[in-house]
Amino acid sequence: MQVPTLAELTAEGKKPEVLFWVGCAGSFDERAKKITKSFVKILHKAGVSFAVLGTEESCTGDPAKRSGNEFLFQMQAMANIEVMNAYEVMRIVTTCPHCFNTLKNEYPSLGGQYEVMHHTTFINTLLKEERFTISGSEYKGKRITYHDPCYLGRANQVYEAPRELIQKLDAELVEMKNCRSKGLCCGAGGAQMFKEPEKGNKDINIERTEQALETQPQIIAAGCPFCNTMMTDGVKNKEQENQVLVQDIAELISKAEDL
Amino acid sequence: MAYFPNIIFGLVLLTAIFLFRRNILFIKRNILIGQALDRSDRPSERWFNMIRIALGQSKMVTRPIAGILHIIVYIGFIIINIELVEIVLDGLLGTHRLFAPLMGEVYNWLIASFEILAALVLVSVVLFWLRRNALKIKRFWKPEMKGWSKNDADYILYFEIVLMTLFLSMNATDQVLQDLGNPHYTKAGLFPVSQLMTPLFSSLSAATLVIMERTFWWLHITGILIFLNYLYYSKHLHILLAFPNTYFQNLNPKGAFKNNETVTKEVKLMMDPNMDPYATPAEDTVPAKFGASDVTDLNWVQLMNAYTCTECGRCTDECPANQTGRLLSPRKIMMDTRDRLEEVGRNINQNGSFQDDGKQLLDDYITKEELWACTSCNACVETCPIGIDPLSIIMDMRQYLVMEQSAAPSDLNNMMSNIENNGAPWPFNNQDRMLWANEN
């Protein structure tokens, strides 16, 4: 897979139109890596000149900040900003809403001013600019429900771009009882992904998976690697993994186009 | 002696205003115990928010039943209070329905609209009571809604029922007296609701009626003045504070948590290659406290939030942690903050300045278990009808736990040391970041 790093392109005297911020999940997590690869295929298909930071990328600091470790967060942020500013990065796209939120909202006051997009917004723009089209009928008539990631939806008001993409797949978009600004968290945010939950009577991802399954979907679409993990676990817990797939929107599109 | 009632009324009114002013000054002082925070930017956006959310009740109707009932009570409260101007002037001047001759037909319509609203308010308040006490809607029966919080909510409803009933009874007796041709009670007003009550009073003598009418009048106005001073002790303060609270609410994207500037300075120093690590720190550098363990560490907007909260519980109802049986309740975070702030305020009143009482917001009110259960999903912030932000308090307290006490759950400590060592929350080697590109 052709994935240029910013260091390589810079050495060749080239400047990509966008930096793809892969994120830790997208780089290391087995499930999330598939999302990363699907998105790269879409970038190739649309002829987008992009680059990644590769080993120069480091955690944005989001889980440290949400845990309360402001010091570690700012250390991470400033190191990343130093790297990106040295490359004169202007635009960033990322498949992780947590990276998206942190880069977009928390880096500017530390000296990192970039135009930051979530991949669903970016893909939507590529389609509107007719840089590629969706023609496959893989998902025609399939029931797909979309889970709003908190850090994309409520935190940054991105509700429509992912939904528009699902509709462009000719699929039937079915909404859960809690959606958009009332979307229920998957349970992973605020660094919960990395710890055991406090005592309760149910895991949050089970509650959310139940809401999703109520819509009787064939696919639960997500736009966040952590939501993806939580919903996948939830579906397995309900022993529905043979009937219901949990897929990132990038994966749906790359599969529809047979990329 | 003819002026005796006027003088008494004047004294009652002055006392009520004096006490109310004192309460407001207490609240203001307590709010300003909080840390400074500049929210003076984007004034037009702020005015717009206040008009839309507080005045226009835009977020109330996301829950249609409670929303519509609330709007009725709210409109009733504002419109019927126009009548208060006349009642106060009548009380001071010894007149009766002072505005009637000045306004003619308009006056009749105004009184008629007050009466209809009063009836609608009565119905709404009874429905509110039934929702709380007969339907027992879950969010009104959470653990934090015991004792005073439960009673306070009911007292407010009883207050409103009594005040509206007095208002209508006052009008009913007035009407009967008008019909009897009593000279002080000149024909004025249109009474579509209270006329239904006149049969109750029509057999009474004029003298009895005058006593009753005066009694209703006095009870109604003193009731309102008592209610005004009850606000300070009640969650009902929101009727005033919702306005500044929506004006000063956060305008940035909800996912943008503020960066701690003290930390920024330190990190910049650390990353500066020209910095002398052995230099003596400047004289004026007081070691800053990171995060919040008590109300004095919170900023004034967070403290105003606490006084503004009317304990409706929409936040707790939407909270994923609370929905799944965890201890965290965003409403309780706000109630605890207010209770502790009140305690600190009383301490200052008694001692002139705050004397250590061996207590703080953390642990004595809000437990670590509650704080660590938060997913920072912003559902509580999104749903609050008057712009309260419980999440910011939770995050400030987590910051204290981690940066001052190193008291994070061990899983999180592992995650953080992974970030420190490998630049990722998991123990992977940063050199392997690109391996995915060569996999199928």
XYZ file of C-alpha atoms in Angstrom:
699
model
C 0.000 0.000 0.000
C 1.454 3.353 -1.073
C 1.523 5.585 1.975
C 4.003 8.455 1.721
C 5.279 10.125 4.860
C 5.567 13.850 5.144
C 9.321 13.443 5.610
C 9.626 11.610 2.269
C 7.512 14.114 0.368
C 9.349 17.051 1.866
C 12.669 15.489 0.839
C 11.325 15.312 -2.705
C 10.291 18.951 -2.468
C 6.592 18.068 -2.612
C 3.701 19.284 -0.490
C 0.591 17.138 -0.058
C -2.841 18.745 -0.029
C -3.685 17.127 3.286
C -2.047 15.374 6.227
C -3.767 12.126 7.225
C -3.536 11.916 11.025
C -3.772 8.155 11.569
C -4.004 8.187 15.357
C -2.896 5.501 17.821
C -5.927 3.260 17.334
C -5.648 3.549 13.565
C -1.950 2.688 13.745
C -1.902 -0.123 16.294
C -5.361 -1.563 16.935
C -6.062 -4.589 14.705
C -9.678 -3.597 14.085
C -8.957 0.097 13.580
C -6.116 -0.589 11.145
C -8.741 -1.900 8.721
C -10.487 1.464 8.893
C -7.185 3.216 8.234
C -6.533 1.068 5.169
C -10.057 1.559 3.825
C -9.669 5.303 4.110
C -6.288 5.240 2.360
C -7.901 3.298 -0.509
C -10.518 6.022 -0.822
C -7.810 8.698 -0.831
C -6.025 6.836 -3.628
C -9.239 6.355 -5.596
C -10.017 10.083 -5.383
C -6.450 10.958 -6.350
C -5.834 12.933 -3.170
C -2.206 13.815 -2.552
C -1.746 13.033 1.111
C 0.932 12.039 3.567
C 1.131 10.652 7.078
C 3.600 11.548 9.818
C 4.503 7.899 10.381
C 6.884 7.470 13.292
C 6.868 11.246 13.792
C 3.239 11.037 14.897
C 2.540 10.673 18.600
C -0.630 10.465 20.690
C -2.540 13.779 20.558
C -2.827 13.624 24.338
C -6.629 13.303 24.377
C -6.863 10.405 26.857
C -4.295 12.085 29.127
C -6.253 15.340 29.149
C -9.571 13.592 29.806
C -7.926 11.727 32.661
C -6.844 15.025 34.160
C -3.162 14.883 33.244
C -2.875 18.335 31.713
C 0.901 18.212 31.882
C 1.236 15.084 29.780
C -1.396 16.371 27.370
C 0.434 19.622 26.773
C 3.791 17.850 26.411
C 2.268 15.649 23.692
C 0.497 18.578 22.061
C 3.538 20.813 21.899
C 5.757 18.058 20.530
C 3.203 17.297 17.811
C 2.717 20.978 17.046
C 6.461 21.448 16.709
C 6.614 18.629 14.151
C 3.603 19.812 12.167
C 4.602 23.463 12.173
C 8.070 22.509 10.929
C 6.377 20.835 7.942
C 4.042 23.837 7.574
C 0.981 21.598 7.836
C -2.232 23.447 6.946
C -4.932 20.802 6.601
C -5.441 17.596 8.571
C -7.909 14.768 8.104
C -8.365 12.043 10.690
C -10.509 8.924 11.122
C -10.695 9.370 14.903
C -13.126 11.905 16.424
C -10.959 12.180 19.550
C -7.880 13.161 17.542
C -10.144 15.395 15.432
C -11.506 17.225 18.467
C -8.153 17.667 20.158
C -6.326 18.845 17.026
C -9.148 21.180 16.047
C -10.081 22.635 19.427
C -7.248 22.219 21.883
C -4.139 22.724 19.746
C -4.829 26.298 18.548
C -4.182 27.978 21.910
C -0.907 26.021 22.162
C 0.302 27.298 18.791
C -1.141 24.722 16.375
C -3.576 26.322 13.946
C -4.844 23.899 11.318
C -7.935 23.181 9.305
C -8.998 19.826 10.761
C -11.603 17.509 9.254
C -13.121 14.221 10.219
C -12.839 11.679 7.413
C -16.621 11.577 6.873
C -16.656 15.316 6.170
C -13.604 14.974 3.949
C -15.051 12.084 1.911
C -18.290 14.005 1.534
C -16.357 16.960 0.129
C -14.502 14.675 -2.304
C -17.858 13.390 -3.562
C -19.297 16.881 -3.898
C -16.222 17.967 -5.841
C -16.756 14.854 -8.007
C -13.259 13.580 -7.352
C -14.758 10.129 -7.176
C -18.253 8.698 -7.306
C -20.063 5.900 -5.550
C -21.588 3.583 -8.095
C -21.581 0.179 -6.421
C -24.886 -1.269 -5.220
C -23.417 -3.405 -2.437
C -25.622 -1.754 0.206
C -28.746 -1.071 -1.817
C -31.746 -1.353 0.482
C -29.712 -2.587 3.461
C -30.780 -1.318 6.869
C -27.945 0.696 8.391
C -28.136 2.514 11.707
C -25.580 5.173 12.543
C -24.068 5.671 15.983
C -23.053 9.287 16.673
C -19.617 9.506 18.318
C -19.837 12.065 21.151
C -16.677 13.875 20.099
C -17.922 14.257 16.531
C -21.589 15.009 17.247
C -22.285 16.889 20.448
C -18.698 18.064 20.852
C -18.345 19.436 17.311
C -21.793 19.442 15.733
C -20.941 17.049 12.890
C -24.159 15.086 12.457
C -24.985 15.182 8.774
C -21.811 14.304 6.850
C -21.792 10.636 7.945
C -25.527 10.304 7.326
C -25.253 11.789 3.836
C -22.613 9.197 3.006
C -24.828 6.339 4.175
C -27.626 7.656 2.009
C -25.300 7.897 -0.977
C -24.744 4.159 -0.579
C -28.411 3.720 -1.430
C -28.869 2.143 1.983
C -31.865 2.599 4.250
C -30.710 4.765 7.152
C -32.627 3.892 10.322
C -32.222 6.059 13.426
C -31.917 4.844 16.993
C -34.197 6.313 19.646
C -31.254 8.399 20.845
C -29.543 10.025 17.917
C -27.788 13.212 16.850
C -27.535 15.648 19.799
C -29.226 13.091 22.046
C -26.978 10.235 20.955
C -25.967 7.889 23.764
C -22.248 7.470 24.414
C -20.710 4.057 23.608
C -18.942 4.165 26.966
C -15.363 4.658 25.761
C -14.972 8.449 25.964
C -13.188 10.412 28.654
C -10.414 7.773 28.797
C -12.933 5.075 29.859
C -11.546 2.991 26.982
C -8.425 2.389 29.038
C -9.925 1.449 32.393
C -12.448 -0.851 33.993
C -15.866 0.772 34.419
C -17.124 1.788 37.861
C -19.692 -0.452 39.504
C -23.091 -0.291 37.810
C -25.904 -2.558 36.705
C -24.966 -2.685 33.032
C -22.102 -1.738 30.740
C -22.761 1.404 28.720
C -21.848 -0.267 25.414
C -24.496 -2.936 26.073
C -27.141 -0.262 26.634
C -26.150 1.452 23.387
C -25.957 -1.823 21.455
C -29.477 -2.662 22.615
C -30.665 0.674 21.227
C -28.924 -0.098 17.954
C -30.345 -3.629 17.707
C -33.867 -2.289 18.332
C -33.708 -0.768 14.845
C -33.101 -4.263 13.426
C -30.131 -3.192 11.354
C -27.928 -5.314 9.126
C -25.091 -2.905 9.782
C -24.216 -0.580 12.641
C -22.175 2.232 11.129
C -19.656 4.093 13.255
C -17.237 6.936 12.678
C -14.846 6.316 15.548
C -12.423 3.445 16.192
C -13.340 3.346 19.893
C -17.104 3.361 19.288
C -16.412 0.608 16.765
C -14.723 -1.552 19.398
C -17.442 -0.900 21.972
C -20.283 -1.665 19.569
C -18.517 -4.752 18.218
C -18.137 -6.054 21.774
C -21.785 -5.237 22.434
C -22.969 -7.128 19.365
C -20.857 -10.126 20.375
C -22.289 -9.971 23.883
C -25.766 -10.172 22.337
C -24.582 -13.041 20.104
C -25.624 -11.152 16.997
C -22.226 -10.994 15.305
C -23.358 -13.279 12.483
C -26.331 -11.082 11.609
C -25.124 -7.578 12.419
C -21.864 -6.042 11.230
C -20.193 -3.050 12.873
C -18.443 -1.032 10.172
C -16.791 2.320 9.854
C -18.239 4.531 7.134
C -14.876 4.467 5.334
C -15.087 0.676 5.240
C -18.623 0.782 3.822
C -17.550 3.087 1.022
C -14.372 1.250 0.174
C -16.301 -2.025 0.063
C -19.098 -0.543 -2.063
C -16.492 0.569 -4.563
C -14.661 -2.753 -4.330
C -11.440 -0.961 -3.414
C -55.146 56.571 61.304
C -56.511 56.555 57.776
C -53.017 56.023 56.461
C -52.289 53.104 58.804
C -52.654 50.357 56.110
C -50.502 52.349 53.679
C -47.731 52.707 56.247
C -47.880 49.036 57.189
C -47.757 48.088 53.521
C -44.824 50.403 52.911
C -42.923 48.822 55.806
C -43.664 45.280 54.661
C -42.541 46.152 51.137
C -39.347 47.840 52.315
C -38.472 44.915 54.587
C -39.002 42.441 51.748
C -36.849 44.483 49.366
C -34.155 44.938 52.006
C -33.983 41.195 52.731
C -34.043 40.342 49.045
C -31.200 42.759 48.367
C -29.191 41.218 51.210
C -29.728 37.727 49.783
C -28.698 38.814 46.306
C -25.527 40.384 47.692
C -24.722 37.146 49.543
C -25.131 35.161 46.350
C -23.038 37.625 44.400
C -20.262 37.524 46.985
C -20.314 33.726 47.084
C -20.168 33.450 43.293
C -17.224 35.817 43.224
C -15.320 33.528 45.605
C -14.641 31.625 42.383
C -11.586 32.054 40.210
C -11.565 34.735 37.521
C -12.696 33.802 34.036
C -13.144 36.174 31.131
C -16.467 35.692 29.425
C -16.806 39.186 28.023
C -16.174 38.161 24.408
C -18.794 37.949 21.631
C -21.496 39.978 23.417
C -24.014 39.833 20.552
C -23.867 36.039 20.493
C -24.312 36.043 24.266
C -27.352 38.331 24.161
C -28.811 36.147 21.447
C -28.310 33.024 23.590
C -29.959 34.669 26.576
C -32.938 35.792 24.533
C -33.309 32.446 22.797
C -32.619 30.049 25.677
C -33.686 31.905 28.846
C -36.325 34.330 27.598
C -37.455 32.137 24.703
C -37.260 28.809 26.615
C -35.965 27.139 23.438
C -34.367 24.168 25.179
C -37.323 23.455 27.462
C -39.458 22.079 24.640
C -37.031 19.270 23.778
C -39.208 17.463 26.319
C -42.609 18.597 25.085
C -44.889 17.888 28.071
C -42.682 19.388 30.765
C -41.663 22.084 28.273
C -45.165 23.295 27.458
C -46.338 23.184 31.080
C -43.238 25.139 32.068
C -43.830 27.763 29.394
C -47.388 28.276 30.655
C -46.191 28.802 34.235
C -43.369 31.032 32.981
C -45.616 33.241 30.828
C -48.159 33.335 33.638
C -45.481 34.407 36.082
C -44.239 37.238 33.863
C -47.618 38.529 32.679
C -49.407 38.290 36.011
C -46.531 40.206 37.562
C -47.586 43.229 35.505
C -50.572 43.306 37.848
C -48.099 43.492 40.702
C -47.226 47.075 39.740
C -50.828 48.092 40.312
C -51.125 46.075 43.511
C -48.021 47.707 44.993
C -49.151 51.206 44.007
C -52.640 50.557 45.366
C -51.071 49.411 48.607
C -48.897 52.487 48.938
C -51.521 55.027 47.834
C -54.576 53.405 49.380
C -56.287 53.358 45.995
C -58.211 50.475 44.462
C -57.458 49.358 40.917
C -55.535 52.536 40.208
C -54.987 51.794 36.521
C -58.621 51.044 35.671
C -59.734 54.631 34.918
C -56.499 55.343 33.040
C -56.686 52.346 30.727
C -60.385 51.908 30.041
C -61.245 48.848 27.991
C -57.588 47.724 27.801
C -57.646 47.260 31.567
C -60.569 44.861 31.338
C -58.755 42.772 28.772
C -55.569 42.751 30.803
C -57.375 41.534 33.918
C -59.178 38.917 31.835
C -55.868 37.649 30.428
C -54.324 37.519 33.930
C -57.251 35.427 35.087
C -57.019 32.971 32.211
C -53.271 32.640 32.752
C -53.789 32.162 36.485
C -56.166 29.291 35.753
C -53.711 27.745 33.271
C -50.893 28.106 35.797
C -53.033 26.362 38.420
C -53.700 23.458 36.066
C -50.032 23.213 35.056
C -48.791 23.320 38.623
C -51.210 20.569 39.640
C -49.943 18.484 36.698
C -46.359 19.190 37.782
C -47.226 17.963 41.252
C -48.812 14.819 39.839
C -45.749 14.130 37.684
C -43.554 14.317 40.756
C -45.736 12.634 43.328
C -48.230 10.396 41.526
C -46.439 9.391 38.316
C -43.180 9.419 40.293
C -41.092 10.220 37.226
C -37.757 8.529 37.795
C -35.494 11.550 37.679
C -37.371 13.193 40.562
C -36.731 10.203 42.813
C -32.976 9.738 42.442
C -30.921 9.428 45.663
C -29.883 13.102 45.651
C -33.549 14.166 45.628
C -34.202 13.427 49.291
C -34.998 15.736 52.196
C -34.838 19.411 51.403
C -34.542 18.918 47.626
C -37.762 16.907 47.517
C -39.594 19.258 49.899
C -38.362 22.395 48.172
C -39.766 21.218 44.843
C -43.179 20.555 46.422
C -43.209 23.786 48.471
C -42.736 25.808 45.294
C -45.751 24.130 43.730
C -47.865 24.680 46.882
C -46.782 28.319 46.938
C -47.957 28.785 43.371
C -51.271 27.064 44.023
C -51.927 29.264 47.059
C -50.890 32.472 45.289
C -53.046 31.809 42.226
C -56.031 30.818 44.375
C -55.651 33.998 46.425
C -55.420 36.081 43.263
C -58.636 34.602 41.878
C -60.461 34.786 45.249
C -59.470 38.427 45.568
C -60.977 39.133 42.165
C -64.130 37.124 42.957
C -64.901 39.062 46.157
C -64.020 42.294 44.376
C -66.604 41.502 41.695
C -69.342 40.796 44.217
C -68.548 44.082 45.953
C -68.590 45.895 42.617
C -72.015 44.412 41.861
C -73.267 45.483 45.296
C -72.279 49.042 44.374
C -69.802 49.430 47.230
C -68.310 52.939 46.697
C -64.650 51.925 47.105
C -65.049 49.097 44.568
C -65.751 50.931 41.317
C -66.705 48.850 38.284
C -63.495 47.689 36.682
C -62.066 44.552 35.141
C -63.329 41.531 33.298
C -63.298 38.288 35.270
C -63.804 35.224 33.064
C -62.439 32.778 35.655
C -63.214 34.246 39.063
C -66.826 34.917 38.085
C -67.284 31.168 38.384
C -66.361 31.545 42.065
C -68.786 34.397 42.862
C -71.654 32.101 44.013
C -69.404 31.150 46.951
C -69.432 34.743 48.167
C -72.727 36.245 46.923
C -74.723 35.497 50.086
C -72.243 37.280 52.363
C -72.729 40.803 53.744
C -70.803 43.720 52.279
C -68.817 44.149 55.519
C -67.713 40.489 55.532
C -66.857 40.712 51.841
C -64.659 43.755 52.368
C -62.786 41.930 55.124
C -62.384 38.897 52.897
C -61.304 40.895 49.873
C -58.710 42.767 51.951
C -57.501 39.522 53.500
C -57.022 37.896 50.100
C -55.320 41.030 48.824
C -52.907 41.181 51.762
C -52.190 37.464 51.766
C -51.535 37.517 48.022
C -49.056 40.372 48.093
C -47.271 39.268 51.267
C -47.179 35.744 49.843
C -45.389 37.069 46.784
C -42.927 38.991 48.948
C -42.263 35.905 51.069
C -41.752 33.844 47.909
C -39.287 36.469 46.681
C -37.229 35.888 49.803
C -37.686 32.141 49.703
C -35.761 32.062 46.406
C -32.411 32.347 48.167
C -33.000 29.074 49.995
C -34.459 27.311 47.001
C -33.661 25.735 43.661
C -36.183 28.260 42.360
C -33.393 30.835 42.029
C -33.247 29.779 38.394
C -36.015 32.243 37.579
C -33.432 34.982 38.033
C -30.089 33.313 37.392
C -31.117 31.569 34.160
C -30.580 34.920 32.457
C -26.975 35.655 33.419
C -26.223 31.933 33.258
C -27.218 31.619 29.611
C -25.452 34.888 28.842
C -22.154 33.687 30.297
C -22.354 30.086 29.081
C -19.495 28.555 27.110
C -19.584 29.497 23.414
C -16.754 27.260 22.227
C -17.334 23.782 20.807
C -18.286 21.488 23.689
C -15.327 19.210 22.999
C -12.819 22.021 23.549
C -11.632 21.727 27.132
C -9.690 24.732 28.330
C -5.923 24.511 28.433
C -4.339 25.205 31.791
C -2.069 28.200 31.209
C 0.185 27.545 34.190
C 0.986 24.163 32.702
C 1.625 25.771 29.303
C 4.255 28.032 30.842
C 6.017 25.103 32.486
C 5.929 22.936 29.373
C 7.278 25.795 27.255
C 10.117 26.308 29.692
C 10.927 22.599 29.607
C 10.975 22.548 25.829
C 13.058 25.699 25.509
C 16.638 24.621 24.630
C 18.008 27.913 25.964
C 16.486 27.481 29.370
C 18.836 27.171 32.315
C 17.530 24.255 34.377
C 19.369 25.480 37.490
C 18.089 29.050 37.349
C 16.360 30.187 40.535
C 12.677 30.735 39.894
C 11.393 34.311 39.867
C 10.332 35.674 43.242
C 6.669 35.988 42.414
C 6.149 32.391 41.306
C 3.684 30.896 43.728
C 3.385 27.168 43.137
C -0.007 26.905 41.466
C -2.609 24.369 42.483
C -3.726 22.250 39.575
C -7.386 21.465 39.192
C -10.084 21.743 41.847
C -10.588 20.085 45.214
C -12.912 22.727 46.641
C -15.320 25.398 45.442
C -12.663 28.091 45.806
C -10.692 26.401 42.995
C -13.637 26.542 40.597
C -14.297 29.605 38.477
C -17.171 32.018 39.091
C -19.199 30.726 36.127
C -19.103 27.194 37.564
C -20.283 28.585 40.925
C -23.047 30.598 39.242
C -24.032 27.362 37.461
C -24.466 25.743 40.882
C -26.812 28.488 42.122
C -28.721 28.408 38.832
C -29.449 24.677 38.828
C -33.126 23.988 39.425
C -32.564 20.261 39.904
C -34.791 19.242 36.992
C -32.523 16.226 36.464
C -32.503 16.189 32.680
C -28.697 15.950 32.849
C -28.829 12.916 35.119
C -31.513 11.370 32.956
C -29.299 11.677 29.857
C -26.058 10.626 31.585
C -24.872 7.248 30.237
C -23.137 6.428 33.524
C -26.249 7.171 35.562
C -28.504 5.291 33.132
C -26.435 2.182 33.683
C -26.570 2.353 37.461
C -23.345 4.162 38.297
C -23.046 6.631 41.174
C -22.363 9.634 38.957
C -25.225 12.099 38.644
C -24.403 15.434 36.988
C -27.251 17.045 38.944
C -25.658 15.900 42.187
C -22.363 17.475 41.097
C -24.168 20.818 40.815
C -26.125 20.366 44.063
C -22.974 19.390 45.974
C -21.137 22.403 44.586
C -23.914 24.707 45.748
C -24.189 23.059 49.177
C -20.460 23.349 49.743
C -20.418 26.934 48.480
C -23.220 27.807 50.899
C -21.225 26.182 53.686
C -18.133 28.208 52.778
C -20.336 31.335 52.585
C -21.738 30.730 56.085
C -18.221 30.159 57.353
C -17.198 33.571 55.962
C -20.277 35.219 57.473
C -19.408 33.833 60.898
C -15.673 34.367 60.882
C -15.173 37.378 58.643
C -12.957 35.320 56.376
C -12.870 31.631 55.555
C -11.528 29.505 58.392
C -10.436 25.970 57.581
C -13.263 23.635 58.479
C -11.443 20.455 57.525
C -13.858 19.841 54.690
C -13.742 20.208 50.937
C -15.862 19.520 47.853
C -13.806 16.452 46.962
C -14.476 13.385 49.136
C -16.735 15.210 51.627
C -19.322 15.865 48.902
C -18.212 14.372 45.593
C -16.488 10.994 45.638
C -13.731 9.794 43.336
C -15.977 6.988 42.154
C -18.440 9.530 40.760
C -15.688 11.497 39.042
C -14.102 8.486 37.350
C -17.418 7.234 36.000
C -17.764 10.173 33.580
C -17.307 9.464 29.859
C -17.066 13.211 29.084
C -19.799 12.663 26.485
C -21.347 16.116 27.017
C -24.931 14.757 27.161
C -25.501 16.648 30.431
C -24.196 19.908 29.008
C -26.175 19.522 25.794
C -29.467 18.860 27.546
C -29.369 21.480 30.309
C -32.167 23.939 29.486
C -30.227 26.862 30.993
C -26.617 26.285 29.987
C -25.099 24.606 33.044
C -21.828 22.702 32.534
C -21.350 19.907 35.107
C -18.642 18.322 32.949
C -16.195 21.196 33.451
C -16.347 20.672 37.234
C -15.782 16.922 36.857
C -12.752 17.542 34.626
C -11.253 20.148 36.979
C -11.589 17.709 39.861
C -9.992 14.898 37.860
C -7.130 17.260 37.135
C -6.653 17.769 40.862
C -6.775 14.017 41.512
C -4.131 13.268 38.902
C -1.827 16.278 39.124
C -1.919 16.946 42.864
C -2.596 13.506 44.294
C -1.470 11.074 41.585
C -4.711 9.319 42.424
C -5.789 8.024 39.019
C -7.107 4.462 38.706
C -4.123 2.186 38.016
C -5.346 1.353 34.500
C -5.184 5.035 33.644
C -1.713 5.334 35.137
C -0.608 2.520 32.837
C -2.197 4.251 29.869
C -0.461 7.514 30.746
C 2.937 5.944 31.192
C 2.479 4.279 27.805
C 1.854 7.688 26.265
C 4.909 9.083 28.027
C 7.155 6.252 26.907
C 5.779 5.183 23.527
C 3.568 8.050 22.390
C 0.517 5.780 22.389
C -1.919 4.701 25.110
C -0.941 1.061 24.557
C 2.488 -0.531 25.015
C 3.460 -0.513 21.338
C 6.768 0.643 19.965
C 6.452 3.978 18.208
C 8.744 2.672 15.456
C 5.923 0.270 14.505
C 3.460 3.040 13.744
C 3.583 2.455 10.007
C 3.451 -1.346 10.001
C -0.209 -1.248 8.936
C 0.788 0.175 5.559
C 2.626 -3.016 4.668
C -0.075 -5.393 5.900
C -2.930 -6.670 3.836
